PDB file of C-alpha atoms in Angstrom:
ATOM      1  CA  UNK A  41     130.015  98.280 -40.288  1.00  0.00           C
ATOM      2  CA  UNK A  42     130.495  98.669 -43.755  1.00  0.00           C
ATOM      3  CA  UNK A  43     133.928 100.055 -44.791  1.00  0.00           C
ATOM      4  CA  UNK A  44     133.025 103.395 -45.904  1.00  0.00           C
ATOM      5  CA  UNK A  45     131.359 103.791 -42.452  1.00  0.00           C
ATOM      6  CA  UNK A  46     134.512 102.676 -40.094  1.00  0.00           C
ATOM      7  CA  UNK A  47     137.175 104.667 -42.890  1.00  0.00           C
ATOM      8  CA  UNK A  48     134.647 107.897 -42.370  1.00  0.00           C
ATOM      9  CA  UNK A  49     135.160 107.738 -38.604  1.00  0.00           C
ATOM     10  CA  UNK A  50     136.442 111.213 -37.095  1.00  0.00           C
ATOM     11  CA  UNK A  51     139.227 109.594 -35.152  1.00  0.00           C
ATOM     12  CA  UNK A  52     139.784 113.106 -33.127  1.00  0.00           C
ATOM     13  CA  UNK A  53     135.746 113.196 -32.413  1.00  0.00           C
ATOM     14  CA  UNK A  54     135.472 112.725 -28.741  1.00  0.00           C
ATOM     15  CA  UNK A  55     132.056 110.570 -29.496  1.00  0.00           C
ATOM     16  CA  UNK A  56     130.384 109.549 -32.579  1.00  0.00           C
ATOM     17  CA  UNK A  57     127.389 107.789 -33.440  1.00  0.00           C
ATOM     18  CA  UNK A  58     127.669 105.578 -36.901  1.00  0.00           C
ATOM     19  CA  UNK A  59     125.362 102.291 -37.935  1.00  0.00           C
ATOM     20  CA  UNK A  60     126.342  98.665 -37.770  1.00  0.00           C
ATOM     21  CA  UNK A  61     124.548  95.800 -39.532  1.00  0.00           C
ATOM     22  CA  UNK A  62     123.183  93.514 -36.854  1.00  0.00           C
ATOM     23  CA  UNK A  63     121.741  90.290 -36.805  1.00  0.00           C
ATOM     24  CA  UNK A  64     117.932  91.106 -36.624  1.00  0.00           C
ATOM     25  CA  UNK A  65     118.176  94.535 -38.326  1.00  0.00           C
ATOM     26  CA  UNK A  66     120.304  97.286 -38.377  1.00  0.00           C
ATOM     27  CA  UNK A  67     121.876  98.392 -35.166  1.00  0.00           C
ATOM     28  CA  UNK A  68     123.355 102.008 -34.291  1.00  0.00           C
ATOM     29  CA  UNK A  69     126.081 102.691 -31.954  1.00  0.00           C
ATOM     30  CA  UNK A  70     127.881 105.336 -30.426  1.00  0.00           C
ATOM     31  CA  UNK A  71     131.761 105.435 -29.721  1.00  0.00           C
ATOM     32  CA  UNK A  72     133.502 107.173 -26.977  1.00  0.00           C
ATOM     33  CA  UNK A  73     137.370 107.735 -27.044  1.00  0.00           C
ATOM     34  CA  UNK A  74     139.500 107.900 -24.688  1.00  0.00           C
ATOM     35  CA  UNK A  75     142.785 110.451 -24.695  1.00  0.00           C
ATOM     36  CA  UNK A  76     144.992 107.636 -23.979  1.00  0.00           C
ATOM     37  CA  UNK A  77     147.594 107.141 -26.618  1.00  0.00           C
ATOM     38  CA  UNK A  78     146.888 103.280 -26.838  1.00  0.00           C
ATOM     39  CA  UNK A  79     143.596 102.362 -25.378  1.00  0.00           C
ATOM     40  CA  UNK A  80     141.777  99.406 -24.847  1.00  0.00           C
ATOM     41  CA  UNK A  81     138.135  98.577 -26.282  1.00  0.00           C
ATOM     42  CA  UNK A  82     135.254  98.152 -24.608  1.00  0.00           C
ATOM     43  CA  UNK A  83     131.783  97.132 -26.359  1.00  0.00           C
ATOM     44  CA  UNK A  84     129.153  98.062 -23.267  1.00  0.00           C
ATOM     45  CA  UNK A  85     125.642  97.802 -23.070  1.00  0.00           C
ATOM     46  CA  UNK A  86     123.529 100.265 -20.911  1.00  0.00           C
ATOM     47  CA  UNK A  87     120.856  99.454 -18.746  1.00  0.00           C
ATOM     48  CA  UNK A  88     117.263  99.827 -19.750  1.00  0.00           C
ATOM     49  CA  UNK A  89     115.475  96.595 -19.011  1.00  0.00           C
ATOM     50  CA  UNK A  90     116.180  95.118 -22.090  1.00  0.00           C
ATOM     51  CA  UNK A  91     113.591  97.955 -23.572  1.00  0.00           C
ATOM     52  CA  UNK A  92     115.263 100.480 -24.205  1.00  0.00           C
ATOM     53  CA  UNK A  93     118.962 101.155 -23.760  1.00  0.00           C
ATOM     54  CA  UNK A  94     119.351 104.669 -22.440  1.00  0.00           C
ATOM     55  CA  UNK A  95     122.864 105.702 -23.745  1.00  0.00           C
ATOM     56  CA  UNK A  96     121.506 109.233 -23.091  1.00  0.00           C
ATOM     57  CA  UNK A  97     121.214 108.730 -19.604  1.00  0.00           C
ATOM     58  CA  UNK A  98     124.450 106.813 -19.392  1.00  0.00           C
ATOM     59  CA  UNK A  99     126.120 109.332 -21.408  1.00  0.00           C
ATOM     60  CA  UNK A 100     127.918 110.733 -18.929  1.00  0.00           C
ATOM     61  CA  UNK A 101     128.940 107.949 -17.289  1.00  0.00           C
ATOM     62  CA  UNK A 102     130.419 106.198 -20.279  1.00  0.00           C
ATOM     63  CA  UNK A 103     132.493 109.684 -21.133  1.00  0.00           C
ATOM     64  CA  UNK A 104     133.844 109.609 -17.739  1.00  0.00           C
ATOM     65  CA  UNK A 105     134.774 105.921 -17.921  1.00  0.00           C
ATOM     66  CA  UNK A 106     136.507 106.347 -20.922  1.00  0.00           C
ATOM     67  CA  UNK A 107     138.395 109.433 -20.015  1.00  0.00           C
ATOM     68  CA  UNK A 108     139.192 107.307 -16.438  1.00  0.00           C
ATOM     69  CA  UNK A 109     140.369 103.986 -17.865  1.00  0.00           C
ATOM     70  CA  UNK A 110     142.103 104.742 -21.071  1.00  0.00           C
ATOM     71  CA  UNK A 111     139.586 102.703 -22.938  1.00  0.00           C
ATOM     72  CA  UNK A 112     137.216 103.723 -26.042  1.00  0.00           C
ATOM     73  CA  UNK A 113     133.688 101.977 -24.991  1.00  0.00           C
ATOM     74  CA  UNK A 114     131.526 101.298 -28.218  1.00  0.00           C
ATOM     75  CA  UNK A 115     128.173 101.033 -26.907  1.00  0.00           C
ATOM     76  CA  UNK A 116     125.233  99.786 -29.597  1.00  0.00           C
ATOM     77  CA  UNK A 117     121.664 100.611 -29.550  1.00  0.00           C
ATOM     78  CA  UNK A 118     121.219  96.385 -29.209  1.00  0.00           C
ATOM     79  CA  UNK A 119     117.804  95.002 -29.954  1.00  0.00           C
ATOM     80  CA  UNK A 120     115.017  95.955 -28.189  1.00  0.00           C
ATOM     81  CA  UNK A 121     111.919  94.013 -26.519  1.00  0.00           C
ATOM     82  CA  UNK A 122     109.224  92.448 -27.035  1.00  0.00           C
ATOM     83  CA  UNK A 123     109.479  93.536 -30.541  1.00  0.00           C
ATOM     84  CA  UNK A 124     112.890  91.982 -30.728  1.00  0.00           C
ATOM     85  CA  UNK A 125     112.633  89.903 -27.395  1.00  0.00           C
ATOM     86  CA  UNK A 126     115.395  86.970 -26.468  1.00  0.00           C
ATOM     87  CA  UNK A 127     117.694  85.770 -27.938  1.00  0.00           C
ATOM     88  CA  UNK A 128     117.603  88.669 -30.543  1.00  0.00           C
ATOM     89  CA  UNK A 129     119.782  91.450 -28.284  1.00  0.00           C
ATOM     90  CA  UNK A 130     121.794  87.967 -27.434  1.00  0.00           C
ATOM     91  CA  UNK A 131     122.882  87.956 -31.247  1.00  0.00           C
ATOM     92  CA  UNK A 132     122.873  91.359 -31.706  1.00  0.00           C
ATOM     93  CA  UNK A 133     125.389  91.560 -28.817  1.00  0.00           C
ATOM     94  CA  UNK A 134     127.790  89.135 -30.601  1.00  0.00           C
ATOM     95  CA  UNK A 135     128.043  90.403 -33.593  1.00  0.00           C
ATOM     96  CA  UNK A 136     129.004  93.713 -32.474  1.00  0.00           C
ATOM     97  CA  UNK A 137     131.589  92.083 -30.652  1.00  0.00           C
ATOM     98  CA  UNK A 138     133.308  90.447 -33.604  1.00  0.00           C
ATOM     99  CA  UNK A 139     132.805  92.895 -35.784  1.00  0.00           C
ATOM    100  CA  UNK A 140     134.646  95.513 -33.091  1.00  0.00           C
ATOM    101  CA  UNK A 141     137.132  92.700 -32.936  1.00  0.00           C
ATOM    102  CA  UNK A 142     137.482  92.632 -36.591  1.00  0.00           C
ATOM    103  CA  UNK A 143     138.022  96.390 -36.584  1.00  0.00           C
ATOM    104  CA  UNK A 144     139.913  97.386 -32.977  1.00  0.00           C
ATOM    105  CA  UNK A 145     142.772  99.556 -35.352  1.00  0.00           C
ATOM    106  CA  UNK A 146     140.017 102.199 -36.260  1.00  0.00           C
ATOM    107  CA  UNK A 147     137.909 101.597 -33.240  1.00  0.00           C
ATOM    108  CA  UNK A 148     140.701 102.155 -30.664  1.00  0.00           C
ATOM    109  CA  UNK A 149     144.182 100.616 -31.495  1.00  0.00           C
ATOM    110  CA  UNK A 150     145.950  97.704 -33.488  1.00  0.00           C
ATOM    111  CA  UNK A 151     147.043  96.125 -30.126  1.00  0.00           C
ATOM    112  CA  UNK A 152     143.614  97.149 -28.347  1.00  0.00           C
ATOM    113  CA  UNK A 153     142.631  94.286 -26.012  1.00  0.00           C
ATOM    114  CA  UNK A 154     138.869  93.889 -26.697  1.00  0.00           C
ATOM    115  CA  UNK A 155     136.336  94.069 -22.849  1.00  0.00           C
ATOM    116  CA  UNK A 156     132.501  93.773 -22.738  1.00  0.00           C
ATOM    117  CA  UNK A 157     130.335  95.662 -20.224  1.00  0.00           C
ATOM    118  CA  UNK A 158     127.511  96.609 -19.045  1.00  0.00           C
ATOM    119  CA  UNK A 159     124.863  97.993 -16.791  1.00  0.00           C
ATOM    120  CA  UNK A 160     121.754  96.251 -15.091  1.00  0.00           C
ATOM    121  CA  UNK A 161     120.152  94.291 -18.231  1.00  0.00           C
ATOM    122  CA  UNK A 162     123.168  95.336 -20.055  1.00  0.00           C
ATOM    123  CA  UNK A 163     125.293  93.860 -17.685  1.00  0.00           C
ATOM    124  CA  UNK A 164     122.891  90.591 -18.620  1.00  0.00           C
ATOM    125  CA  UNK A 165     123.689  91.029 -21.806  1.00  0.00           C
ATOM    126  CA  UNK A 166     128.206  91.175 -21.056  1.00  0.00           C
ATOM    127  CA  UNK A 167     127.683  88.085 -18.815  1.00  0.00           C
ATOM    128  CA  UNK A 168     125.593  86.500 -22.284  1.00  0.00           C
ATOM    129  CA  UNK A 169     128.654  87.752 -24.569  1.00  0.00           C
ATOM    130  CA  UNK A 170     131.607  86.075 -21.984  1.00  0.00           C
ATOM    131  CA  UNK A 171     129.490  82.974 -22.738  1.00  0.00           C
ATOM    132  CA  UNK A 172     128.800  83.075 -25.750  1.00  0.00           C
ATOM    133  CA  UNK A 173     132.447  83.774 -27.254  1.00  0.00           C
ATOM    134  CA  UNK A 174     133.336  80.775 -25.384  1.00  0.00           C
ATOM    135  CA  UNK A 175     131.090  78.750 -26.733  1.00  0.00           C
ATOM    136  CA  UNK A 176     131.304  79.744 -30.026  1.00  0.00           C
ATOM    137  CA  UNK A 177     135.244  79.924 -29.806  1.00  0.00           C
ATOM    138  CA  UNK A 178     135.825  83.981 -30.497  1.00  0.00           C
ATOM    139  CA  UNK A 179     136.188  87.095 -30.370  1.00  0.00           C
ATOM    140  CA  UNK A 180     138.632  86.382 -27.517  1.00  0.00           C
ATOM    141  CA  UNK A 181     138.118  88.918 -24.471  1.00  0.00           C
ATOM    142  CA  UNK A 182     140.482  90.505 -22.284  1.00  0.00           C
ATOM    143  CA  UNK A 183     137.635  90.830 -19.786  1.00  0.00           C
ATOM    144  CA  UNK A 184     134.011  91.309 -18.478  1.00  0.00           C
ATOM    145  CA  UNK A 185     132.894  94.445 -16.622  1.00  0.00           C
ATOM    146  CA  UNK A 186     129.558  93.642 -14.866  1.00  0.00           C
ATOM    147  CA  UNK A 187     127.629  96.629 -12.878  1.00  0.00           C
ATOM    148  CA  UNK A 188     124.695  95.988 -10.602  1.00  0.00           C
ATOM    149  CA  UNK A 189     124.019  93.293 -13.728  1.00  0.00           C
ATOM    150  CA  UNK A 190     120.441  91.407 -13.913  1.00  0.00           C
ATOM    151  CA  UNK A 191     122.116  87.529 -14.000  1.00  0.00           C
ATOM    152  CA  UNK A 192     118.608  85.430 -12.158  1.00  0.00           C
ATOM    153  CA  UNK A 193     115.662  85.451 -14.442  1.00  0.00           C
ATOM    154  CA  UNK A 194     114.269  83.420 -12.295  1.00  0.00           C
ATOM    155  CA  UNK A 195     114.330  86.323  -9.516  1.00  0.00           C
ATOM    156  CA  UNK A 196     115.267  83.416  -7.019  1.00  0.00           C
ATOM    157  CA  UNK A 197     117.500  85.616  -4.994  1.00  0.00           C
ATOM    158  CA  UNK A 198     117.310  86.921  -1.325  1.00  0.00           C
ATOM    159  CA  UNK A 199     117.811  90.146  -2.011  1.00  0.00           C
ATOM    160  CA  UNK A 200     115.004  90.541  -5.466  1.00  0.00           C
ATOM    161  CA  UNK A 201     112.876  87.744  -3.268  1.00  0.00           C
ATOM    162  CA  UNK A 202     112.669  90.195  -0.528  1.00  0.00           C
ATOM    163  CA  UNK A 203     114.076  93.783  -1.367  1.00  0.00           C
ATOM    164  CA  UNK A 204     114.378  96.188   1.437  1.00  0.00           C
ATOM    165  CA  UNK A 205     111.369  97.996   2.893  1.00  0.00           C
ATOM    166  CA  UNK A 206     112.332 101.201   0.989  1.00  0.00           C
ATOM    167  CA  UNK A 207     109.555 101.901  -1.852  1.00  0.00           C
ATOM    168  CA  UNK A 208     112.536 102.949  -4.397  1.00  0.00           C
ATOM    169  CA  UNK A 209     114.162  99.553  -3.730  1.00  0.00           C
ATOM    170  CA  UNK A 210     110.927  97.588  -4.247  1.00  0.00           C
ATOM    171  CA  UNK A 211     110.341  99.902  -7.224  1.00  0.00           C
ATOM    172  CA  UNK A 212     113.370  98.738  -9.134  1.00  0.00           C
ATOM    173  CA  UNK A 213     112.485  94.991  -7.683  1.00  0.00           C
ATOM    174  CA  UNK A 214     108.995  95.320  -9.800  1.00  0.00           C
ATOM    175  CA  UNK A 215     110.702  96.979 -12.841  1.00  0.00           C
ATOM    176  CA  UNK A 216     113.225  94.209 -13.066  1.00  0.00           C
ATOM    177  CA  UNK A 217     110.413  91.519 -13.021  1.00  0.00           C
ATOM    178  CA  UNK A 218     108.423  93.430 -15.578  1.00  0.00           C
ATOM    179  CA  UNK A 219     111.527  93.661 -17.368  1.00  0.00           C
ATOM    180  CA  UNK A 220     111.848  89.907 -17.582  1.00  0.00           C
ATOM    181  CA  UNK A 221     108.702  89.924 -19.243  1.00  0.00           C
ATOM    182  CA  UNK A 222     108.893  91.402 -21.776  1.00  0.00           C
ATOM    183  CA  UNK A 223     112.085  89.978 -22.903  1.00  0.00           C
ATOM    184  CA  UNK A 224     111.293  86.600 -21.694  1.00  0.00           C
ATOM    185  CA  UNK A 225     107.976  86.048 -23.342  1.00  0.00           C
ATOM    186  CA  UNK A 226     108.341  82.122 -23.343  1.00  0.00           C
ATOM    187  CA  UNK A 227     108.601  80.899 -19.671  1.00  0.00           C
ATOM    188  CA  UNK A 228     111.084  78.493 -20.235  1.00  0.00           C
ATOM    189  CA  UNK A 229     113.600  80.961 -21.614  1.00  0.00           C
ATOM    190  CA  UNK A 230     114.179  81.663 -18.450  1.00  0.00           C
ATOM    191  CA  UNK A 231     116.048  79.127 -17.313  1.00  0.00           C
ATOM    192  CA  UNK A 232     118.548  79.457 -20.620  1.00  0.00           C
ATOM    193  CA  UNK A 233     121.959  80.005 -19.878  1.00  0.00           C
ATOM    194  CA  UNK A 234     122.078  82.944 -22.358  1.00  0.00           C
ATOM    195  CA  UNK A 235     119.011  84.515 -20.230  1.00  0.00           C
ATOM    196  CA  UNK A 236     120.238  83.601 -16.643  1.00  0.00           C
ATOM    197  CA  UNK A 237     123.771  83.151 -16.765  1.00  0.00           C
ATOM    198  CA  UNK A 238     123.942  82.876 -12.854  1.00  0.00           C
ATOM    199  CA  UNK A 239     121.941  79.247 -13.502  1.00  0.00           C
ATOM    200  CA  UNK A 240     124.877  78.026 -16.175  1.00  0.00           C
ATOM    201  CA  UNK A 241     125.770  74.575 -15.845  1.00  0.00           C
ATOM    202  CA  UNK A 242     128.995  75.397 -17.248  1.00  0.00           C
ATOM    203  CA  UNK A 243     130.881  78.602 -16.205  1.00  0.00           C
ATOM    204  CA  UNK A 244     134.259  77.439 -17.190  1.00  0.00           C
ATOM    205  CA  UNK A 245     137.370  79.260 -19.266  1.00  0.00           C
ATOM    206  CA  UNK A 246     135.374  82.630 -19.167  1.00  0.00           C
ATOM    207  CA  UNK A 247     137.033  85.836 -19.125  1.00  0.00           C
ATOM    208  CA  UNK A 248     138.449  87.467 -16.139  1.00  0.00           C
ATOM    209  CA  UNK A 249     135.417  89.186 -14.665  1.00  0.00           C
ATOM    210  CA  UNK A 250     134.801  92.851 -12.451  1.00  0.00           C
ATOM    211  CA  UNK A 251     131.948  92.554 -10.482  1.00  0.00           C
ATOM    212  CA  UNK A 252     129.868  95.430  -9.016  1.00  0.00           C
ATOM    213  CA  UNK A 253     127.198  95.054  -6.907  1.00  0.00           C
ATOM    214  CA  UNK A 254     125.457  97.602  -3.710  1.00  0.00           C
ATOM    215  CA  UNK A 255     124.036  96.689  -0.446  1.00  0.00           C
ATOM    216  CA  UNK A 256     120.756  97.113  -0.237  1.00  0.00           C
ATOM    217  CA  UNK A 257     120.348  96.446  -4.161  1.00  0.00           C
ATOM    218  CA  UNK A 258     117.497  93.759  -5.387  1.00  0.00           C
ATOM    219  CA  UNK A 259     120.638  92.843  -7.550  1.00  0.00           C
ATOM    220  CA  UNK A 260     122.997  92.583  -4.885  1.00  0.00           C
ATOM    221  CA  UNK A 261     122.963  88.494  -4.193  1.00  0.00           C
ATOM    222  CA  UNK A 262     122.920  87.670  -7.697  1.00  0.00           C
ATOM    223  CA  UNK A 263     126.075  89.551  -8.495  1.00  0.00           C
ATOM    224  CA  UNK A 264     127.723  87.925  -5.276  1.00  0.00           C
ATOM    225  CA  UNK A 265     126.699  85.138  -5.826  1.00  0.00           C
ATOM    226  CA  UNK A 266     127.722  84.273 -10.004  1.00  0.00           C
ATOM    227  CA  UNK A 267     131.340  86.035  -8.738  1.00  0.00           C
ATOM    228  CA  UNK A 268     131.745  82.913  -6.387  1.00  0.00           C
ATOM    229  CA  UNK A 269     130.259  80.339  -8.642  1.00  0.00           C
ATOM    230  CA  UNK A 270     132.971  82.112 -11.467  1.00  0.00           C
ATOM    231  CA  UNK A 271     135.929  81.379  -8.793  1.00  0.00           C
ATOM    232  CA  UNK A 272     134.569  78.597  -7.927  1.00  0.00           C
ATOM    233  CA  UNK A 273     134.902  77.339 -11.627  1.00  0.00           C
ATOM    234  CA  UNK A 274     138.502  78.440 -11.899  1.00  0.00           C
ATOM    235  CA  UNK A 275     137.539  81.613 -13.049  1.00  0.00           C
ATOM    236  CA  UNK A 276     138.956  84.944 -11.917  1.00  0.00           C
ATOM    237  CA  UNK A 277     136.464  86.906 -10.364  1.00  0.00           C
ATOM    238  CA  UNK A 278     136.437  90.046  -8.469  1.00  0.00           C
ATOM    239  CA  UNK A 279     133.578  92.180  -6.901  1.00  0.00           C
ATOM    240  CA  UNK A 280     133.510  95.102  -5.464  1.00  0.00           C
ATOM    241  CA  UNK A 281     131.112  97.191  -3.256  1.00  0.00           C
ATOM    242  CA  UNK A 282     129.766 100.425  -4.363  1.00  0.00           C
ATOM    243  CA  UNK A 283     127.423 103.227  -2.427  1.00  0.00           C
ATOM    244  CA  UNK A 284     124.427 101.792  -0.568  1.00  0.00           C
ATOM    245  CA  UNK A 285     121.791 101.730  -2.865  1.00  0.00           C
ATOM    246  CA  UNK A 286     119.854 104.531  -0.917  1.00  0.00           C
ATOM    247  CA  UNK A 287     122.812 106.339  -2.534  1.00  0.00           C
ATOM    248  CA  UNK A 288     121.491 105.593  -5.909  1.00  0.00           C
ATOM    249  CA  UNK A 289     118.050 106.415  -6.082  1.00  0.00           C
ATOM    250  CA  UNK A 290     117.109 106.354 -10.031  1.00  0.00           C
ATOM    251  CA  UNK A 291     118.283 105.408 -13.161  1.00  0.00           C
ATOM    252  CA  UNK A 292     120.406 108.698 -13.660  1.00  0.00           C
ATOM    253  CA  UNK A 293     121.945 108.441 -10.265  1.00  0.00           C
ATOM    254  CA  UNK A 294     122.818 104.654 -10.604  1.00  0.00           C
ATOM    255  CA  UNK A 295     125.030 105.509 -14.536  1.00  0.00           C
ATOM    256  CA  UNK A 296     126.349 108.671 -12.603  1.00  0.00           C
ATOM    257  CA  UNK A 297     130.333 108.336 -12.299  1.00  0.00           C
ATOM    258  CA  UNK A 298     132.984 110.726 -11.389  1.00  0.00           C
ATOM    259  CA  UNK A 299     136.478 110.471 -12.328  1.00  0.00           C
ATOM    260  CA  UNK A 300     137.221 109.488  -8.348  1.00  0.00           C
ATOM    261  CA  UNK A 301     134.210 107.065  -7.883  1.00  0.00           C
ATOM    262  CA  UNK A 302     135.428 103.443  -6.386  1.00  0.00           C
ATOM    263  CA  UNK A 303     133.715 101.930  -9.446  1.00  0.00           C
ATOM    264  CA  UNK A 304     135.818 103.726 -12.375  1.00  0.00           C
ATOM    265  CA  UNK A 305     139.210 103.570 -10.371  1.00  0.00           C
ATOM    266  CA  UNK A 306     138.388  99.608  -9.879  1.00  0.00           C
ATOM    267  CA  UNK A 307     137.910  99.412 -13.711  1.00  0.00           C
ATOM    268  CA  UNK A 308     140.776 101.538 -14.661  1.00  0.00           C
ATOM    269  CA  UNK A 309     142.998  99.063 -12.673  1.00  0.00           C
ATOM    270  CA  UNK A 310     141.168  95.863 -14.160  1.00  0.00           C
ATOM    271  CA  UNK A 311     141.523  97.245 -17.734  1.00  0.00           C
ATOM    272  CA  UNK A 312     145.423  97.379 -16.969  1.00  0.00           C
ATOM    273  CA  UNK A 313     145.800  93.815 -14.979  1.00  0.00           C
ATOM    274  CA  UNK A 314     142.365  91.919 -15.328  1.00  0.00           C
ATOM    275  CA  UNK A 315     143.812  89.229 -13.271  1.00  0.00           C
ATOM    276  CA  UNK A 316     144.837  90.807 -10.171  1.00  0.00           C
ATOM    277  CA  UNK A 317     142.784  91.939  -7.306  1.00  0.00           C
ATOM    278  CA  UNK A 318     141.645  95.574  -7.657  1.00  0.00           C
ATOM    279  CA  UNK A 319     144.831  97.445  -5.106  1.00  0.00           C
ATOM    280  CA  UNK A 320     142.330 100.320  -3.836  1.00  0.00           C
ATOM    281  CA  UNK A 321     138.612  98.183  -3.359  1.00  0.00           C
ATOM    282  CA  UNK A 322     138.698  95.016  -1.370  1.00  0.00           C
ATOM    283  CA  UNK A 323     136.611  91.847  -2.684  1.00  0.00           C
ATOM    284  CA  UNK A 324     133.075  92.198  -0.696  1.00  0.00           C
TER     285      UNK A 324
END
């Protein structure tokens, strides 16, 4: 962000949209405070198979998450596929993070401590980010919020290997694959840390992680199963169940949150104390 952009902020705007320089072209993101005095930061990436993030659909979801957890979530229109296909929206993703780093005062608070999250492929692309600010020593996150996230490119998974017999369920099975893709144009890429994170050799000194996953969901085992291999590492880790996935039926019903719902009281307590067990959910 240039600094006539981040000094022209409205800091009393409950969301505004601004553009960011990325790494493969420019990038434009959209900011939603919180009315906390102090809040935490949050750069999040919606879901939209790595296509097209739909911030319009998650729109209301992100407002209520913000209002819920005293955090301001920046969430960039990252790099889209195939024209901009992996590891593009990989970079993308990390330079948004240092550059919200670099500028947490205007973004949300001096003393702001800086989460990623993210939806489906967006929740691909916070895994990525945990990773790849290890490995490349910075920004330093408080956290990692992962919903339903897409962490197998591989699709080697029970629950994608064999969704459940409901045609919505394969549905979303098929749109992942297709998803894949397109992002994944070179075979091998899948098999890339940075494109499967739940295949990482190395899953070490990552950031305390909040896992979400549904039964029923073709992303269900995944999401199970990278929490364990995090604690297993010497990680914390903690995953929580949310509404079957009959519950959640399309892509506007799976970013729908109220103030109430298990998955935005679970956050607001991880944003305050990433390391301890969310109180009100139990680990599934």
């Amino acid at each position: 962000m240039s600094a006539s952009a981040i000094s022209s902020l409205d800091l009393d705007a409950p969301i505004s949209e601004f553009d960011w320089p990325g790494h493969s072209g420019p990038l434009r993101l959209r900011l939603y405070r919180s009315l906390a005095s102090k809040p935490a930061l949050m750069v999040f990436f919606a879901p939209g198979g790595f296509v097209a993030p739909d911030l319009d659909e998650a729109n209301n979801c992100l407002r209520v998450m913000a209002d819920g957890c005293g955090v301001n979530i920046l969430a960039p229109y990252y790099a889209e596929s195939p024209d901009r296909a992996f590891p593009a929206p990989v970079e993308d993703a990390h330079v948004v993070l240092t550059m919200a780093a670099k500028h947490r005062a205007r973004l949300a608070s001096r003393s702001a401590k800086l989460f990623v999250g993210g939806c489906e492929a967006g929740g691909n692309l916070a895994a990525v980010s945990a990773l790849v600010c290890r490995d490349r020593l910075g920004p330093e996150l408080a956290g990692q919020v992962l919903i339903m996230p897409m962490l197998d490119a591989s699709m080697g998974c029970g629950s994608m290997r064999c969704p459940s017999n409901d045609p919505q369920q394969l549905e979303l099975a098929q749109a992942a694959e297709a998803a894949y893709r397109l992002y994944l144009p070179n075979p091998a890429d899948r098999l890339h840390p940075y494109a499967s994170p739940l295949n990482a050799r190395r899953l070490g000194d990552l950031a305390p992680a909040l896992i979400f996953h549904t039964q029923g969901d073709p992303l269900a085992d995944e999401a199970k199963a990278y929490a364990a291999q995090l604690r297993e590492a010497g990680n914390v880790a903690h995953d929580v169940a949310l509404p079957p996935a009959d519950q959640l039926s399309d892509v506007a019903d799976r970013c729908e949150l109220t103030a109430d719902d298990p998955c935005v009281l679970a956050t607001n307590e991880f944003i305050a104390r990433p390391t301890d067990a969310p109180v009100a959910w139990r680990q599934a």
